[in-house]
CSV table of C-alpha atoms in Angstrom, one decimal:
chain,number,residue,atom,x,y,z
P,1,MET,CA,91.6,-3.9,16.4
P,2,LYS,CA,90.4,-0.5,14.7
P,3,ALA,CA,86.8,-0.3,13.7
P,4,MET,CA,85.0,1.4,11.9
P,5,ILE,CA,81.2,3.2,11.2
P,6,LEU,CA,79.9,3.9,8.9
P,7,ALA,CA,78.1,7.4,8.9
P,8,ALA,CA,77.6,8.3,4.5
P,9,GLY,CA,74.3,7.3,4.7
P,10,ARG,CA,71.7,10.8,3.5
P,11,GLY,CA,68.7,9.6,5.5
P,12,GLU,CA,66.1,10.3,3.7
P,13,ARG,CA,63.7,8.7,5.6
P,14,MET,CA,64.6,10.8,8.6
P,15,ARG,CA,63.7,14.1,6.3
P,16,PRO,CA,63.4,17.0,7.3
P,17,LEU,CA,65.7,16.1,10.1
P,18,THR,CA,68.6,15.2,8.0
P,19,ASP,CA,68.5,18.0,5.5
P,20,THR,CA,70.7,20.3,7.9
P,21,THR,CA,71.8,17.8,10.1
P,22,PRO,CA,73.5,14.9,9.3
P,23,LYS,CA,72.2,11.6,10.4
P,24,PRO,CA,74.6,10.3,13.2
P,25,LEU,CA,74.6,13.5,14.6
P,26,LEU,CA,71.0,12.9,15.4
P,27,MET,CA,70.1,13.2,19.5
P,28,ALA,CA,69.1,10.3,21.0
P,29,GLY,CA,69.0,11.5,24.9
P,30,ASP,CA,72.3,14.2,25.2
P,31,GLU,CA,74.4,12.2,22.9
P,32,PRO,CA,74.4,12.3,19.1
P,33,LEU,CA,73.0,8.6,17.8
P,34,ILE,CA,77.2,8.3,16.9
P,35,GLY,CA,78.5,9.6,20.2
P,36,TRP,CA,76.8,6.1,21.8
P,37,HIS,CA,79.0,4.1,19.6
P,38,LEU,CA,81.9,6.0,20.2
P,39,ARG,CA,81.7,5.3,23.7
P,40,ARG,CA,81.1,2.2,23.8
P,41,LEU,CA,83.8,1.1,22.2
P,42,LYS,CA,86.3,3.4,24.2
P,43,ALA,CA,85.3,1.2,26.6
P,44,ALA,CA,86.0,-2.2,24.7
P,45,GLY,CA,89.7,-0.7,24.7
P,46,ILE,CA,88.9,0.5,20.8
P,47,THR,CA,90.8,3.2,20.5
P,48,GLU,CA,91.6,4.2,16.8
P,49,ILE,CA,88.2,4.9,14.5
P,50,VAL,CA,87.5,5.5,11.4
P,51,ILE,CA,84.2,7.7,10.3
P,52,ASN,CA,83.2,8.0,6.5
P,53,HIS,CA,80.9,10.8,5.8
P,54,ALA,CA,78.8,12.1,2.4
P,55,TRP,CA,76.4,13.7,3.3
P,56,LEU,CA,77.1,17.1,5.6
P,57,GLY,CA,80.3,15.1,6.4
P,58,ALA,CA,81.5,18.9,7.3
P,59,LYS,CA,79.5,19.0,10.0
P,60,ILE,CA,80.6,15.5,11.6
P,61,GLU,CA,83.8,16.0,11.3
P,62,GLN,CA,83.5,19.5,12.9
P,63,THR,CA,81.4,18.2,15.9
P,64,LEU,CA,83.2,14.8,16.4
P,65,GLY,CA,86.7,16.3,15.9
P,66,ASN,CA,89.9,13.8,16.6
P,67,GLY,CA,88.0,12.2,18.8
P,68,ALA,CA,89.9,13.7,22.1
P,69,ALA,CA,86.1,14.3,23.8
P,70,TYR,CA,86.2,10.9,23.8
P,71,GLY,CA,89.0,9.7,24.5
P,72,ILE,CA,89.4,8.2,21.2
P,73,ASN,CA,91.5,8.9,17.5
P,74,ILE,CA,89.1,9.1,14.6
P,75,ALA,CA,90.4,9.4,11.0
P,76,TYR,CA,88.0,10.7,8.3
P,77,SER,CA,87.1,8.8,5.3
P,78,PRO,CA,84.8,11.6,2.8
P,79,GLU,CA,83.0,10.3,0.1
P,80,GLY,CA,81.4,13.5,-1.5
P,81,GLU,CA,77.8,14.2,-1.1
P,82,THR,CA,76.5,11.2,-2.8
P,83,GLY,CA,78.2,8.2,-1.3
P,84,LEU,CA,79.6,5.5,-2.0
P,85,GLU,CA,77.4,1.9,-0.6
P,86,THR,CA,78.5,0.2,2.0
P,87,ALA,CA,81.4,-2.0,0.4
P,88,GLY,CA,82.4,1.2,-1.4
P,89,GLY,CA,82.9,3.3,1.4
P,90,ILE,CA,84.6,0.7,3.2
P,91,ALA,CA,87.2,-1.0,0.3
P,92,THR,CA,88.1,3.1,-0.1
P,93,ALA,CA,89.0,3.6,3.8
P,94,LEU,CA,91.2,0.6,3.6
P,95,ASP,CA,94.3,2.4,4.4
P,96,LEU,CA,93.7,3.7,7.2
P,97,LEU,CA,91.9,0.4,8.1
P,98,GLY,CA,95.1,-1.4,7.8
P,99,ASP,CA,96.0,-5.2,7.1
P,100,LYS,CA,94.5,-7.0,10.1
P,101,PRO,CA,90.4,-7.9,10.4
P,102,PHE,CA,88.3,-4.9,11.4
P,103,LEU,CA,85.0,-4.3,13.1
P,104,VAL,CA,82.3,-2.2,11.1
P,105,ILE,CA,79.3,-0.3,12.8
P,106,ASN,CA,75.9,1.2,10.8
P,107,GLY,CA,76.3,4.4,12.9
P,108,ASP,CA,72.5,4.1,12.5
P,109,VAL,CA,71.8,1.5,14.2
P,110,LEU,CA,72.0,1.3,18.7
P,111,THR,CA,72.9,-1.6,20.4
P,112,ASP,CA,74.9,-3.1,24.0
P,113,LEU,CA,76.3,-5.8,21.3
P,114,ASP,CA,79.7,-6.9,23.5
P,115,PHE,CA,82.7,-4.6,21.5
P,116,GLN,CA,85.3,-6.3,23.5
P,117,ALA,CA,83.8,-10.3,22.2
P,118,ALA,CA,83.9,-8.6,18.6
P,119,CYS,CA,87.7,-8.1,19.3
P,120,LYS,CA,88.2,-12.3,20.6
P,121,ARG,CA,86.5,-12.4,16.7
P,122,ALA,CA,88.7,-10.7,15.3
P,123,ASP,CA,91.7,-12.6,16.4
P,124,ASP,CA,90.1,-15.8,15.5
P,125,LEU,CA,88.8,-15.5,12.4
P,126,GLY,CA,90.3,-18.7,10.9
P,127,ASN,CA,89.6,-19.3,7.3
P,128,ASP,CA,87.1,-16.5,7.3
P,129,TRP,CA,86.5,-13.5,5.5
P,130,ALA,CA,83.8,-12.2,8.0
P,131,HIS,CA,82.5,-12.7,10.7
P,132,LEU,CA,77.8,-11.1,11.6
P,133,TRP,CA,75.7,-11.1,13.7
P,134,LEU,CA,72.4,-11.2,13.6
P,135,VAL,CA,69.5,-10.3,15.2
P,136,ALA,CA,65.3,-11.5,15.6
P,137,ASN,CA,64.1,-10.4,12.2
P,138,PRO,CA,62.1,-6.1,13.3
P,139,PRO,CA,58.3,-5.7,12.1
P,140,HIS,CA,60.3,-3.2,9.0
P,141,ASN,CA,62.0,-6.7,7.7
P,142,PRO,CA,59.8,-9.4,8.3
P,143,ASN,CA,61.8,-12.1,6.5
P,144,GLY,CA,65.5,-11.4,7.0
P,145,ASP,CA,68.4,-11.0,5.3
P,146,PHE,CA,70.7,-14.0,5.9
P,147,GLY,CA,70.6,-17.3,7.5
P,148,LEU,CA,72.1,-18.9,10.2
P,149,SER,CA,72.6,-22.0,10.6
P,150,GLU,CA,73.7,-24.7,13.7
P,151,THR,CA,77.3,-24.7,13.6
P,152,GLY,CA,77.8,-20.9,13.2
P,153,ARG,CA,78.1,-20.8,9.1
P,154,VAL,CA,76.2,-17.8,7.5
P,155,LEU,CA,74.1,-18.5,4.7
P,156,ALA,CA,72.7,-16.5,1.7
P,157,GLN,CA,69.2,-17.2,2.0
P,158,PRO,CA,67.2,-16.4,4.8
P,159,ASN,CA,65.5,-19.7,4.5
P,160,GLY,CA,68.9,-21.7,4.6
P,161,GLY,CA,69.3,-21.8,8.1
P,162,ASN,CA,67.8,-20.1,11.0
P,163,GLY,CA,66.7,-16.8,8.8
P,164,GLY,CA,67.8,-13.2,10.9
P,165,THR,CA,68.6,-9.6,10.3
P,166,PHE,CA,71.8,-8.3,9.9
P,167,SER,CA,72.5,-6.2,12.5
P,168,GLY,CA,75.0,-4.1,10.7
P,169,VAL,CA,78.2,-4.9,12.7
P,170,GLY,CA,80.8,-7.6,11.7
P,171,VAL,CA,84.3,-7.8,11.4
P,172,TYR,CA,86.0,-8.2,8.2
P,173,ARG,CA,89.3,-9.6,6.9
P,174,PRO,CA,91.0,-6.6,4.1
P,175,GLU,CA,90.9,-9.2,1.9
P,176,LEU,CA,87.2,-9.8,1.5
P,177,PHE,CA,87.2,-6.5,-0.4
P,178,ALA,CA,90.4,-7.1,-2.4
P,179,GLU,CA,88.3,-6.8,-5.5
P,180,THR,CA,86.5,-3.7,-4.7
P,181,LYS,CA,87.6,-0.7,-6.5
P,182,LYS,CA,88.1,2.4,-4.4
P,183,ARG,CA,85.9,5.4,-4.8
P,184,GLU,CA,83.3,3.5,-6.8
P,185,PRO,CA,80.0,3.1,-5.4
P,186,ALA,CA,79.6,-1.0,-4.2
P,187,LYS,CA,76.9,-2.3,-2.3
P,188,LEU,CA,78.4,-5.4,0.7
P,189,ALA,CA,75.0,-7.4,0.4
P,190,PRO,CA,76.5,-9.3,-2.7
P,191,LEU,CA,80.2,-9.2,-2.0
P,192,LEU,CA,78.9,-11.2,1.7
P,193,ARG,CA,76.7,-13.6,-0.6
P,194,GLN,CA,79.6,-14.6,-2.7
P,195,ALA,CA,81.5,-15.3,0.5
P,196,MET,CA,79.0,-17.2,2.2
P,197,GLN,CA,78.8,-19.5,-1.0
P,198,GLN,CA,82.5,-20.4,-0.2
P,199,ASN,CA,81.3,-21.0,3.1
P,200,ARG,CA,83.8,-18.1,4.5
P,201,VAL,CA,81.3,-16.1,6.4
P,202,GLY,CA,80.4,-16.8,10.2
P,203,GLY,CA,77.8,-15.6,12.7
P,204,GLU,CA,76.1,-15.6,15.9
P,205,TRP,CA,73.0,-14.3,17.4
P,206,HIS,CA,73.1,-10.6,19.1
P,207,THR,CA,69.5,-10.7,21.9
P,208,GLY,CA,69.9,-8.0,23.2
P,209,LEU,CA,69.2,-4.2,22.7
P,210,TRP,CA,69.3,-3.3,18.7
P,211,LEU,CA,67.6,-0.6,17.2
P,212,ASP,CA,67.5,0.8,13.3
P,213,VAL,CA,67.2,4.1,13.9
P,214,GLY,CA,65.8,4.4,10.8
P,215,THR,CA,62.7,6.8,10.5
P,216,PRO,CA,61.6,9.9,13.0
P,217,GLU,CA,59.3,7.2,15.7
P,218,ARG,CA,62.4,5.2,15.9
P,219,LEU,CA,64.7,8.1,16.9
P,220,ALA,CA,62.0,9.4,19.4
P,221,TYR,CA,62.0,5.4,20.7
P,222,ALA,CA,65.9,5.7,20.6
P,223,ASP,CA,65.7,9.3,22.8
P,224,LYS,CA,63.3,7.8,25.2
P,225,LEU,CA,65.6,4.6,26.0
P,226,ALA,CA,68.8,7.1,26.1
P,227,ARG,CA,66.5,9.6,28.5
P,228,ALA,CA,66.0,5.9,30.7
P,229,GLY,CA,69.6,5.2,31.2
P,230,ARG,CA,68.6,1.9,28.4
P,231,LEU,CA,71.5,3.0,25.9
P,232,ALA,CA,74.2,3.6,29.3
């Protein structure tokens, strides 16, 4: 299975740090944020990685190169400085991702989610177009994003089941993005909600480590976790 790491965000809430450094390259311990994903993907046997980028994207390519330092192969999907939103970015990268289900990870989260289990989910999607991992609602998103039924169906509204926050980790079929135009901005949530209305999205809870590194304060906490050995 191939994986895509979403690394095209501007990181407005991280400014001024992100004025000169793309958010995925901000450090947590001795590793850039994106590096923790690369190490965990390699450990799970996932070595074909696609990374999209926009703001200061050349720095990401310069730092990570072809992925050899991590024992992986990296292909890049540049989007220009403004980016294409999540669905637009994925649709634009489909030629690199191939025609089989693939894993997508937000580049600005840290998690110990089992990527080997994600591979198994990709092999067992059935009729689903997507499989999402949800987490308990953090303080910065108290109302949640989606609901999860007792039968493992993800519902379009948090009050439709046990409400949770989308972790930013999901497995997708390329068909989900068949109507999404390449090189044009498009958000992922409306696309997912449309698929949910057709009962084509499964999901499960992740109860382990998960941190949305969206502010300097959360970056400092990520650094603390890394230095305590919590991210290894």
